[in-house]
Short mmCIF file of C-alpha atoms in Angstrom, two decimals:
data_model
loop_
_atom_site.label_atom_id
_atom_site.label_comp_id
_atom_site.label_asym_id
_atom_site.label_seq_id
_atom_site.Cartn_x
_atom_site.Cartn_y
_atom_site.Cartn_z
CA UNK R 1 7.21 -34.92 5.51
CA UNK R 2 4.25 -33.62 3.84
CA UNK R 3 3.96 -31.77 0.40
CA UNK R 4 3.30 -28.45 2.41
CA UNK R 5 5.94 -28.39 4.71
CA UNK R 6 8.75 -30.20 2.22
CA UNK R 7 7.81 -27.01 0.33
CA UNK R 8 7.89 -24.22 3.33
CA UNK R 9 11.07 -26.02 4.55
CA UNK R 10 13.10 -25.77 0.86
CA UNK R 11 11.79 -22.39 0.33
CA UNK R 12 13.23 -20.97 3.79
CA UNK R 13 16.40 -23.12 2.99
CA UNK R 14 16.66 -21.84 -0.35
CA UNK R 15 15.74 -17.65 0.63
CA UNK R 16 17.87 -17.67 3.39
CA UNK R 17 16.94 -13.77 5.29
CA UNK R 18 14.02 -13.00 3.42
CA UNK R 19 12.20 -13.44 6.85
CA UNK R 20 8.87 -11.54 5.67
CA UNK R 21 8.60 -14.08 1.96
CA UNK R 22 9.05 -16.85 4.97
CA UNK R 23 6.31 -15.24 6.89
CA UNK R 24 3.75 -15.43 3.86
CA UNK R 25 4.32 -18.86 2.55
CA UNK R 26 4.43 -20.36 6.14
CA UNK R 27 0.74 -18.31 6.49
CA UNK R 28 -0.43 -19.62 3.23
CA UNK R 29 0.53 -22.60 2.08
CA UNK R 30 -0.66 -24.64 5.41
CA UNK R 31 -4.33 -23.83 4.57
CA UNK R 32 -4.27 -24.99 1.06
CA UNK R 33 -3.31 -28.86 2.58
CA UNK R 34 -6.99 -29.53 2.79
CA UNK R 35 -7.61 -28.52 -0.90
CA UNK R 36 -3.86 -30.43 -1.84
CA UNK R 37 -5.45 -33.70 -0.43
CA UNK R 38 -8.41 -33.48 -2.77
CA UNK R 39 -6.37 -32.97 -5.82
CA UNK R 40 -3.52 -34.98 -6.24
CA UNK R 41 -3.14 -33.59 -9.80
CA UNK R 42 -1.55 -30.25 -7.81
CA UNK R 43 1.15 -31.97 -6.19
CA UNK R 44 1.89 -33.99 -9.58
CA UNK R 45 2.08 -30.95 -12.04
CA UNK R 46 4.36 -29.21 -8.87
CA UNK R 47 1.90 -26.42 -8.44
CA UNK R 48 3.50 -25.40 -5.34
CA UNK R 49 6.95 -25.54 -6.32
CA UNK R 50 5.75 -23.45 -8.90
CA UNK R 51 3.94 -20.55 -6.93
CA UNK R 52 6.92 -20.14 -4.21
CA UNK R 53 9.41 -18.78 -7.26
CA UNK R 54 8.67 -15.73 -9.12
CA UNK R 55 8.75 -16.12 -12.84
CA UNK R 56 11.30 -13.44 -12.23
CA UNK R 57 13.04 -10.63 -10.24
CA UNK R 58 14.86 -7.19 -11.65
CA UNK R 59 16.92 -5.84 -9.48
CA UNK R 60 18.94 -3.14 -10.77
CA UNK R 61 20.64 0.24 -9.51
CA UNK R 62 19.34 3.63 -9.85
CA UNK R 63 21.97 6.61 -9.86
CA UNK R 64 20.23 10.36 -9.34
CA UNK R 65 21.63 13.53 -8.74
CA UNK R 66 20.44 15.99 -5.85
CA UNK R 67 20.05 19.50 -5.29
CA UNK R 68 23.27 19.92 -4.71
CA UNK R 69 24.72 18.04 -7.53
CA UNK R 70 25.77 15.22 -5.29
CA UNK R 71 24.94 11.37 -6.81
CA UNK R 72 22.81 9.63 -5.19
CA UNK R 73 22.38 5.55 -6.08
CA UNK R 74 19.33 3.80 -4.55
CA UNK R 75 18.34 -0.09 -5.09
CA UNK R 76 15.46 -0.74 -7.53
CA UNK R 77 13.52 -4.02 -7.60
CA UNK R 78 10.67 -5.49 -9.58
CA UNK R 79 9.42 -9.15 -8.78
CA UNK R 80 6.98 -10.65 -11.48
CA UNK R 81 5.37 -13.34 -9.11
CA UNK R 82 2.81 -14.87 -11.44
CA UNK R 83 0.94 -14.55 -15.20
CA UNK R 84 -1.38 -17.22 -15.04
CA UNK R 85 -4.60 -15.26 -15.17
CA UNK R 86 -3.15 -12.05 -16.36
CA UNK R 87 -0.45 -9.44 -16.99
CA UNK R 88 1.57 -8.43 -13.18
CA UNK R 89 0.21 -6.31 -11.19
CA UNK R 90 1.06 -4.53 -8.21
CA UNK R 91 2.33 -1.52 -6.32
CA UNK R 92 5.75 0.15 -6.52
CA UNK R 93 7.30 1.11 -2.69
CA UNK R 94 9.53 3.95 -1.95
CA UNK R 95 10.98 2.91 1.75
CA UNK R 96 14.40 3.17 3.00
CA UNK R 97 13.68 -0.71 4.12
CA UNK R 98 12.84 -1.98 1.36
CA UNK R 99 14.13 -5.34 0.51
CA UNK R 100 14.19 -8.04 -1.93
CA UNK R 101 12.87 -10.34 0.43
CA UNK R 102 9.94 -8.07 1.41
CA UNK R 103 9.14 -6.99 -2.14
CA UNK R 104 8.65 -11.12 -3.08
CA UNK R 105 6.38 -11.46 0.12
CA UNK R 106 4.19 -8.45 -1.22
CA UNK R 107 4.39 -9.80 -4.88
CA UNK R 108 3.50 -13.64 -3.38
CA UNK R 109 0.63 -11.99 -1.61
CA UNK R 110 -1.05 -9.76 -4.53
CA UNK R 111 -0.89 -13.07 -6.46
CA UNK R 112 -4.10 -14.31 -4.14
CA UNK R 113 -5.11 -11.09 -4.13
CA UNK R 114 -5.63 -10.13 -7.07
CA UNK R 115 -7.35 -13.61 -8.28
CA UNK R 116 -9.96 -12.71 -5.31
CA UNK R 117 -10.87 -9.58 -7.48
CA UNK R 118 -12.30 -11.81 -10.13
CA UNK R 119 -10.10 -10.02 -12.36
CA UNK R 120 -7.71 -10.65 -15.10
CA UNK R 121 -4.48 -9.55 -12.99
CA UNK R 122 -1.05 -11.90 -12.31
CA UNK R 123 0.99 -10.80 -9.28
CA UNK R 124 4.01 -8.99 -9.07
CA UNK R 125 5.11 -6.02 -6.63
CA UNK R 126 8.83 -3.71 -6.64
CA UNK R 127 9.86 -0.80 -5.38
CA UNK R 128 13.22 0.73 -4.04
CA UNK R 129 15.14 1.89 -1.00
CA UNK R 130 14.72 5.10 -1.99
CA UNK R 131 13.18 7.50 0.55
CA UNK R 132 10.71 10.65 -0.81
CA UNK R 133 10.57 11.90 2.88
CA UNK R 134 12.31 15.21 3.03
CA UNK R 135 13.37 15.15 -0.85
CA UNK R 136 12.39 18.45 -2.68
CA UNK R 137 10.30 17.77 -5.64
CA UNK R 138 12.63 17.94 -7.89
CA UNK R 139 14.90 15.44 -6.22
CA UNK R 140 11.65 12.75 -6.21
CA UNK R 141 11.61 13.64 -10.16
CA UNK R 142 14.79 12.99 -10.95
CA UNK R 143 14.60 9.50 -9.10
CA UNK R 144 11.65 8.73 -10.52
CA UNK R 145 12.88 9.10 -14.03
CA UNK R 146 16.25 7.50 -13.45
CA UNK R 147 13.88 4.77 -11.92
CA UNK R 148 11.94 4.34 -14.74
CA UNK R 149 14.40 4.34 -16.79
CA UNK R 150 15.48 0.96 -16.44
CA UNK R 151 11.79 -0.78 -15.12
CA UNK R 152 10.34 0.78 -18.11
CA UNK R 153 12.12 -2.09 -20.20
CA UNK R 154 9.97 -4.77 -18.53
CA UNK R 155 6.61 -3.06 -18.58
CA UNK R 156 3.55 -2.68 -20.98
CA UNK R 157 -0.47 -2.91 -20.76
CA UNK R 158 -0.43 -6.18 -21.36
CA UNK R 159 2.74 -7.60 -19.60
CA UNK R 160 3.35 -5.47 -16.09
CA UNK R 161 0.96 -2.70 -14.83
CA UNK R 162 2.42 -1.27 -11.71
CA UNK R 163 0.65 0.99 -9.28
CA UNK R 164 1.54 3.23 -5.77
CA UNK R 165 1.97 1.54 -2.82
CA UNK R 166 3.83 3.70 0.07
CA UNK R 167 5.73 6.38 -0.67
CA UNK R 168 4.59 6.18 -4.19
CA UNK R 169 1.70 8.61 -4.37
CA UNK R 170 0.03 10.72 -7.35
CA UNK R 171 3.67 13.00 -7.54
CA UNK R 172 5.38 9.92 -8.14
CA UNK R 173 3.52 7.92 -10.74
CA UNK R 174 3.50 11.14 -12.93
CA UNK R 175 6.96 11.75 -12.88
CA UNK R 176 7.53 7.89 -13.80
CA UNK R 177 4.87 7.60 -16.02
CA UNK R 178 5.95 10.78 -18.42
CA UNK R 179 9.40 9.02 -18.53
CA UNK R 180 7.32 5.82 -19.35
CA UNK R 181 6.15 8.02 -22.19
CA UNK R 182 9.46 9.78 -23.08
CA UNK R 183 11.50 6.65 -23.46
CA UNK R 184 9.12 4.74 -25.40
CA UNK R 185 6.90 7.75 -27.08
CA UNK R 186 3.70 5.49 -26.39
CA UNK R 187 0.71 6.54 -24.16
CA UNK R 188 -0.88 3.48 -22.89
CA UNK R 189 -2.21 2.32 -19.39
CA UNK R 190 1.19 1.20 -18.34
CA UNK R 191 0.70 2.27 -14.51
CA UNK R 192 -2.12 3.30 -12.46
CA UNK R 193 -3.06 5.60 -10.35
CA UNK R 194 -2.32 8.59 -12.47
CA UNK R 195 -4.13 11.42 -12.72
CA UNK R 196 -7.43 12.11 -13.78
CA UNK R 197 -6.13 14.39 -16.77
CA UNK R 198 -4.27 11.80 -18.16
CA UNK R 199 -6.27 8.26 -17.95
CA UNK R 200 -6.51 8.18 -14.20
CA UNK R 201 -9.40 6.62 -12.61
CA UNK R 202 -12.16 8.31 -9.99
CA UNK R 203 -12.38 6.89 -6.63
CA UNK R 204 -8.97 5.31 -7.24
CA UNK R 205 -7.15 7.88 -4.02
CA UNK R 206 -10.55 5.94 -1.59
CA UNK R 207 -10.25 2.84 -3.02
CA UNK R 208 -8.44 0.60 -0.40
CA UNK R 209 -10.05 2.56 2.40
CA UNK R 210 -13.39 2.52 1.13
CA UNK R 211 -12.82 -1.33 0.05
CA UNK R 212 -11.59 -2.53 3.60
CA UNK R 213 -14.55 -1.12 4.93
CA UNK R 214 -17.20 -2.19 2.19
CA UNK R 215 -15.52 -6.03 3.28
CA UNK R 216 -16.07 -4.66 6.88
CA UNK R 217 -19.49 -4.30 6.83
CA UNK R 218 -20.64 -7.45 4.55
CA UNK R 219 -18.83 -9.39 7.33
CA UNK R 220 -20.39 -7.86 10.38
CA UNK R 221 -23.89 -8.12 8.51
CA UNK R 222 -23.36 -11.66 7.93
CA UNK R 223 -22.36 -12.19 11.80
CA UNK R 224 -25.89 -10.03 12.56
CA UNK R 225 -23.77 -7.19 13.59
CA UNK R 226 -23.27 -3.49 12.41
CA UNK R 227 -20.25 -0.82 12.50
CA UNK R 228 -23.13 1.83 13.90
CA UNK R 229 -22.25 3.14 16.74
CA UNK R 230 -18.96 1.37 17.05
CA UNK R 231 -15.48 2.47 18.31
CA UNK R 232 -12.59 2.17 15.75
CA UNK R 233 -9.22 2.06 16.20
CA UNK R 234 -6.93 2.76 12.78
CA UNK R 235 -3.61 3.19 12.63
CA UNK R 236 -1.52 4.68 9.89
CA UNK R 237 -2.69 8.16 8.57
CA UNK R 238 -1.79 7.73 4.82
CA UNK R 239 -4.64 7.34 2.32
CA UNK R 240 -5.89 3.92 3.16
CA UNK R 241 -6.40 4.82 6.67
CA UNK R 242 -7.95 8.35 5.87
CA UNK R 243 -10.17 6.72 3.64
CA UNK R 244 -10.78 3.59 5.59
CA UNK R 245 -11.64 6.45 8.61
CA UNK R 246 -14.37 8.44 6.38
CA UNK R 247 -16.19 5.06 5.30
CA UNK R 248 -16.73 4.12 8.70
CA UNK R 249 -17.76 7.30 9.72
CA UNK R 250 -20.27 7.04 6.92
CA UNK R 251 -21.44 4.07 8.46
CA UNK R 252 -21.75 5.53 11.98
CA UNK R 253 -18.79 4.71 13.79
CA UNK R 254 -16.10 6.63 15.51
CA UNK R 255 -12.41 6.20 15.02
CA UNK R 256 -10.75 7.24 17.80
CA UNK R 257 -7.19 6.58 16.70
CA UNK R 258 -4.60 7.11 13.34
CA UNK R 259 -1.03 7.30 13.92
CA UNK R 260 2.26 7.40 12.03
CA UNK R 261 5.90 6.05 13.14
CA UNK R 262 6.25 8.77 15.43
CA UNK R 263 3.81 7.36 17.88
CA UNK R 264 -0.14 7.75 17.71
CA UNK R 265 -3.44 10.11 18.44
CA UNK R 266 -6.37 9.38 20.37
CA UNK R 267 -9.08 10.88 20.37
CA UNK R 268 -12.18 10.77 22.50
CA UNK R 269 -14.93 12.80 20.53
CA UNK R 270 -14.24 10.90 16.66
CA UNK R 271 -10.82 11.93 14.89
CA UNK R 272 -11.44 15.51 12.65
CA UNK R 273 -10.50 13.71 9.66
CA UNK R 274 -10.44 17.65 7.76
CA UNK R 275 -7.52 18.30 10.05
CA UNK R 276 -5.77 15.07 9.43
CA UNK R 277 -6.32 15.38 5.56
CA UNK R 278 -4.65 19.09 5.91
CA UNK R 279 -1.80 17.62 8.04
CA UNK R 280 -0.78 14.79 5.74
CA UNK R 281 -2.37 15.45 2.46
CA UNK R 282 -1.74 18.97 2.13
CA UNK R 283 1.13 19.52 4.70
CA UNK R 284 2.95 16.57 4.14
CA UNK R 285 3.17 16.68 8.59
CA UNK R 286 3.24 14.68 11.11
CA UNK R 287 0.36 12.99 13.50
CA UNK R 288 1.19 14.86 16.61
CA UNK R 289 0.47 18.33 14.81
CA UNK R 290 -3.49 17.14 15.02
CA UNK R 291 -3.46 18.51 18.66
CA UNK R 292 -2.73 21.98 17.04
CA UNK R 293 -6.35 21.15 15.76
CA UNK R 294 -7.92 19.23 18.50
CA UNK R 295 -6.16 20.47 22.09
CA UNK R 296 -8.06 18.09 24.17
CA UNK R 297 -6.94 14.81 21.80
CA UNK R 298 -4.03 12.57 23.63
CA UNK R 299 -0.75 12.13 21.45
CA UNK R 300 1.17 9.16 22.39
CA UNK R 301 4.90 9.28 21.41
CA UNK R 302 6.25 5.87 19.96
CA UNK R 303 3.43 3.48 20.92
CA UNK R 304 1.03 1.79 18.61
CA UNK R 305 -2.80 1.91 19.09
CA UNK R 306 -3.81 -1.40 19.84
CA UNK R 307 -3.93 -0.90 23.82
CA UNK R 308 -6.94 1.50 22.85
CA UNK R 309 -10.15 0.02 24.15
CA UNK R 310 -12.24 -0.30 20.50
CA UNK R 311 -14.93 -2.80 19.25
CA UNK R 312 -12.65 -2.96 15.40
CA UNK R 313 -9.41 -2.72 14.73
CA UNK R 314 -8.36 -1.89 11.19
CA UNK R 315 -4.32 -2.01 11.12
CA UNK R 316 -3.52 0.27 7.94
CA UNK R 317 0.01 1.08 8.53
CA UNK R 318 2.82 -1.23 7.58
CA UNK R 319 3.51 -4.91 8.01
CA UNK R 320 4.02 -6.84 11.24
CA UNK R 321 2.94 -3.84 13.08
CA UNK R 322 0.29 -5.99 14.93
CA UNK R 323 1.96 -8.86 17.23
CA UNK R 324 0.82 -11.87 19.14
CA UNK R 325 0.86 -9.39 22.67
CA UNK R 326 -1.42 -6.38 20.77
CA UNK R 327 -3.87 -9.19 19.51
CA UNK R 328 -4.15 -10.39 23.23
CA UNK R 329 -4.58 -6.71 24.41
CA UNK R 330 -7.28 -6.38 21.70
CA UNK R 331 -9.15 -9.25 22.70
CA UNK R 332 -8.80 -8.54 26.61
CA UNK R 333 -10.61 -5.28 25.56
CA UNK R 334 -13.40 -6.79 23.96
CA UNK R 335 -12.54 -6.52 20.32
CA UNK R 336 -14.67 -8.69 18.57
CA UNK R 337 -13.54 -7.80 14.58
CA UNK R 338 -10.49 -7.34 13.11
CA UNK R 339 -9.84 -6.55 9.21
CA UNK R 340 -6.48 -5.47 7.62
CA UNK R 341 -6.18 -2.11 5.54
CA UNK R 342 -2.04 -3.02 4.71
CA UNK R 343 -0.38 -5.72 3.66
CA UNK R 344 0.38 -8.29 6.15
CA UNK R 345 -0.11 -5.78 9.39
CA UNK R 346 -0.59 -8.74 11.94
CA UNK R 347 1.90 -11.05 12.72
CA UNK R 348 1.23 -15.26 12.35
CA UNK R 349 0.72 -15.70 15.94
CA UNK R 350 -1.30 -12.44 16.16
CA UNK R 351 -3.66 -14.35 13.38
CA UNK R 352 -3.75 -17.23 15.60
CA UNK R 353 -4.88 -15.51 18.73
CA UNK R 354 -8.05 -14.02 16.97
CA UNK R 355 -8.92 -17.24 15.29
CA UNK R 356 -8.73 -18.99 19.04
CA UNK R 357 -10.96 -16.13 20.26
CA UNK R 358 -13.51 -15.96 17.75
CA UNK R 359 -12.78 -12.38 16.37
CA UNK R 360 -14.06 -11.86 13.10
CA UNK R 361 -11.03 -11.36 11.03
CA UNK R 362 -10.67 -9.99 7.56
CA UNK R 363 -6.70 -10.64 6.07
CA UNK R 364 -5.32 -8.31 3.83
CA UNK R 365 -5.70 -9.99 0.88
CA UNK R 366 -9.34 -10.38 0.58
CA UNK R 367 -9.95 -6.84 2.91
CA UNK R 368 -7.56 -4.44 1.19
CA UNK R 369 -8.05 -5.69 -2.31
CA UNK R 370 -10.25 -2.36 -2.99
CA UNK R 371 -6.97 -0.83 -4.10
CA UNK R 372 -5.80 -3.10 -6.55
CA UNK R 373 -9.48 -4.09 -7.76
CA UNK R 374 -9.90 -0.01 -8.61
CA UNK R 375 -6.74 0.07 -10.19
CA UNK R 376 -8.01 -3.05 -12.68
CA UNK R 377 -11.09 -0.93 -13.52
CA UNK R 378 -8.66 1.97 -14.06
CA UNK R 379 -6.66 -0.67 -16.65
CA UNK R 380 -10.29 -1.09 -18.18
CA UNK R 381 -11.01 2.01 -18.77
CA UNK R 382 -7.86 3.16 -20.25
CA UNK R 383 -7.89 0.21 -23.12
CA UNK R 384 -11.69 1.35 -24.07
CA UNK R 385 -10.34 4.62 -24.35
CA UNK R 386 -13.07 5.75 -21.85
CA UNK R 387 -13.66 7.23 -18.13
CA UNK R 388 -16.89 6.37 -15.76
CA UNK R 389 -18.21 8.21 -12.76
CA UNK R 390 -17.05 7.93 -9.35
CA UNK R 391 -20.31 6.15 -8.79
CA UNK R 392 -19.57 3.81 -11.48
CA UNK R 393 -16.72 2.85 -10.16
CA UNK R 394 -17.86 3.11 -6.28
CA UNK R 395 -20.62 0.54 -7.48
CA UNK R 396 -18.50 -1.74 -9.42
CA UNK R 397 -15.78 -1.08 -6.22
CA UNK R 398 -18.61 -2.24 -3.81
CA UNK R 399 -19.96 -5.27 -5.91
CA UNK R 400 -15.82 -6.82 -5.86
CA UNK R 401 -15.56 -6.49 -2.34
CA UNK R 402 -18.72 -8.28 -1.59
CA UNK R 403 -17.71 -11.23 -4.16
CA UNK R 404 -14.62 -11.09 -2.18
CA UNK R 405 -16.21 -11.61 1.25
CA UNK R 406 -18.53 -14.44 -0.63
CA UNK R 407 -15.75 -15.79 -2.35
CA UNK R 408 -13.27 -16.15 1.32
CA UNK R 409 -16.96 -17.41 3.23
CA UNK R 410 -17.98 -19.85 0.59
CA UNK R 411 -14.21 -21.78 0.52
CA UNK R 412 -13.99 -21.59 4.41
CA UNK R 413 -17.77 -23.42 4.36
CA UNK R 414 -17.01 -25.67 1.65
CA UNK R 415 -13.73 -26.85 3.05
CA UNK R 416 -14.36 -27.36 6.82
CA UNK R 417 -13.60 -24.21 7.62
CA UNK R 418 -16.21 -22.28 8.21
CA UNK R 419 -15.39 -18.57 9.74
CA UNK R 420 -12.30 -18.77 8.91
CA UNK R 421 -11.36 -15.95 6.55
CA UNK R 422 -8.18 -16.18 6.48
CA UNK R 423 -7.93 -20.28 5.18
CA UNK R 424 -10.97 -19.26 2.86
CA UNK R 425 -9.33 -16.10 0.96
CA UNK R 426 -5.62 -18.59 0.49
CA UNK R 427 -7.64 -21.34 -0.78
CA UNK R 428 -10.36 -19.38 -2.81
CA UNK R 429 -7.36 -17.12 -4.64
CA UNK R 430 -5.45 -20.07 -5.26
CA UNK R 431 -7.80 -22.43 -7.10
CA UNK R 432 -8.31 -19.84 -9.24
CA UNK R 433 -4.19 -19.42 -10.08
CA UNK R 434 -3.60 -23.10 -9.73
CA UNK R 435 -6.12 -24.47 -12.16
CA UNK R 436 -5.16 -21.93 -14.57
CA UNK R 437 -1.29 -23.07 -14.53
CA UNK R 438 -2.85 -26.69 -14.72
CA UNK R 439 -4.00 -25.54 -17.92
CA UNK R 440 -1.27 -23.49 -19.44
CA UNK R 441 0.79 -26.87 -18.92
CA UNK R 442 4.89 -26.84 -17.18
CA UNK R 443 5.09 -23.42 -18.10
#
């Protein structure tokens, strides 16, 4: 048996149900074989054994009270993947369905991504089954606090910087981040994505959106194509997929689509992205109010978008919500590119079926790294004790996600496989992370 799969087979022996963790190594680790054969020195200083086990998980209980004085007790989790080129980083996720298993597969994947970003971030993700939905605001606070009560203990600017990640939005971090303060009467960039009156970053709310598409169009350039003029289909309606929707239309496409788990709209004419900001930024609503707005637009209950005819698909909505069948229907349409706004949105064999059929296709953790890469500058900012412009950002934003696109093309190229994005972003983000732990020594 190989190095790759004697690794991918002990890891799903040894993590038995944490089906999406299995999912992500069995993506990953097959594409580095190529760069494994090259250097022997990996396999000998067990760089793979290594990478497939966190430095180390928190999992720990988190008791609240509600309105009505009732105790609540949700399931908190932080996974500290790896430090090798810099303190953890990564999102925090409020979802009923959260999981360990699915916060290690997020925390395994920012490790890549965030080496892609050329910046000084580890990996590490967390989160808890905890579910802001419905919750009045003070409810969310008081979870929140009792939350950060006990992650607080592991974090610091230079050891874990978490960020959002869904159901973790602007309400959220400041609620955990003025317990951050509280408990330890320190103000220091311990999470971003705060706000911008107290060391939160510009452009940070657009980041991922306006990243994925900023990856978008370097790769379509590069193939001698162009989003103007193109149909989009995006699904998801949170702030990725808002964003992701008003970058393209910048660059002179129409989306057509954006959805939520209720089912999805379409619509003919280009979404009216004012409407869907009002319905889930300000209203909190749901999708299908956008035909109060829009009475011609189509609302399809409990279906996902990918049977819409489109030229690009950007999934933006949650993982595996893309399957081997939608990729098929995609390609049958005459999609040609494909580029992921959320973590892990398309399943293995949905990968596979672009690759075979020659779409151009961007995986998350080179095309939604806009998110993370913002939230480094944010990190940057607050330790010089300073704040740029949303064009300083947007510029320094735009040059990462080019490098990133360079970065995923060049490995592809230089290691035989040229196109592929997907084996050029794995191998690209983990030379970076393996040499450095062949430095650091068995640590």
């Amino acid at each position: 048996m190989s190095y790759v799969n004697r690794i991918i087979a002990n890891t799903i022996e040894k993590t038995p149900g944490e089906f999406e963790f299995h999912q992500a190594v069995t993506e990953v680790l097959p594409t580095l074989k190529v760069v494994l054969d090259k250097n022997p020195r990996f396999e000998a200083a067990g760089i793979l054994e290594r990478l497939v086990v966190p430095e180390r998980c928190f999992v720990f209980r988190v008791p609240w009270l509600d309105d009505d004085g009732k105790t609540r007790v949700n399931v908190g989790y932080r996974v500290q993947f790896n430090s090798a080129i810099g303190p953890y980083k990564g999102g925090l996720r409020f979802h009923p369905k959260v999981s360990l298993g699915e916060i290690k597969f997020l925390g395994f994947e920012q490790t890549f991504k965030n080496s892609l970003t050329s910046l000084p971030l580890g990996g590490g993700k967390g989160g808890a089954d905890f579910d802001p939905k419905g919750k009045s605001d003070n409810e969310v606070m008081k979870f929140c606090q009792s939350f950060m009560t006990e992650l607080g203990k592991y974090l610091g600017a230079t050891i874990d910087v978490p960020a959002g990640d869904i159901g973790v939005g602007a309400r959220e971090i400041g609620y955990m981040y003025g317990q951050y303060k509280r408990i330890n009467d320190t103000f220091e960039g311990v999470l971003t994505g705060k706000g911008l009156t107290y060391g939160g970053s510009l452009g940070r709310t657009e980041a991922t959106g306006y990243g994925l598409l900023y990856f978008v169009n370097e790769m379509l350039q590069r193939a001698g194509k162009s989003l103007e003029g193109q149909i989009v289909t995006i699904s998801g309606s949170g702030n990725v997929s808002i964003f992701a929707c008003e970058k393209a239309r910048e660059y002179g496409a129409k989306v057509v689509t954006m959805s939520d788990s209720g089912g999805f709209i379409y619509d003919a004419d280009g979404i009216d992205l004012d409407a869907v900001k009002e319905i889930k930024l300000v209203k909190r609503g749901r999708i299908k109010d956008y035909l109060q707005y829009r009475p011609n637009a189509q609302y399809t209950e409990g279906k996902r978008v990918w049977g819409v005819p489109c030229h690009i698909a950007l999934p933006c909505a949650t993982q595996n919500e893309l399957d081997e069948n939608d990729a098929k229907e995609l390609v049958k349409n005459g999609c040609y590119a494909v580029a992921e706004g959320a973590n892990m949105p398309s399943s293995n064999e949905a990968i596979e079926v672009f690759l075979a059929n020659g779409v151009l296709f961007g995986p998350a953790k080179a095309a939604n790294a806009g998110g993370v890469a913002t939230s480094g500058l944010e990190m940057t900012q607050n330790a010089m004790h300073t704040s740029w412009t949303r064009d300083e950002v947007d510029k320094q934003l735009h040059r990462i996600m080019v490098n990133i696109y360079a970065q995923a093309a060049g490995a592809a190229e230089e290691y035989g496989a040229k196109g592929n994005f997907v084996a050029g972003a794995n191998i690209a983000g983990f030379l970076k992370v393996a040499n450095a732990m062949l430095e650091q020594g068995v640590v």
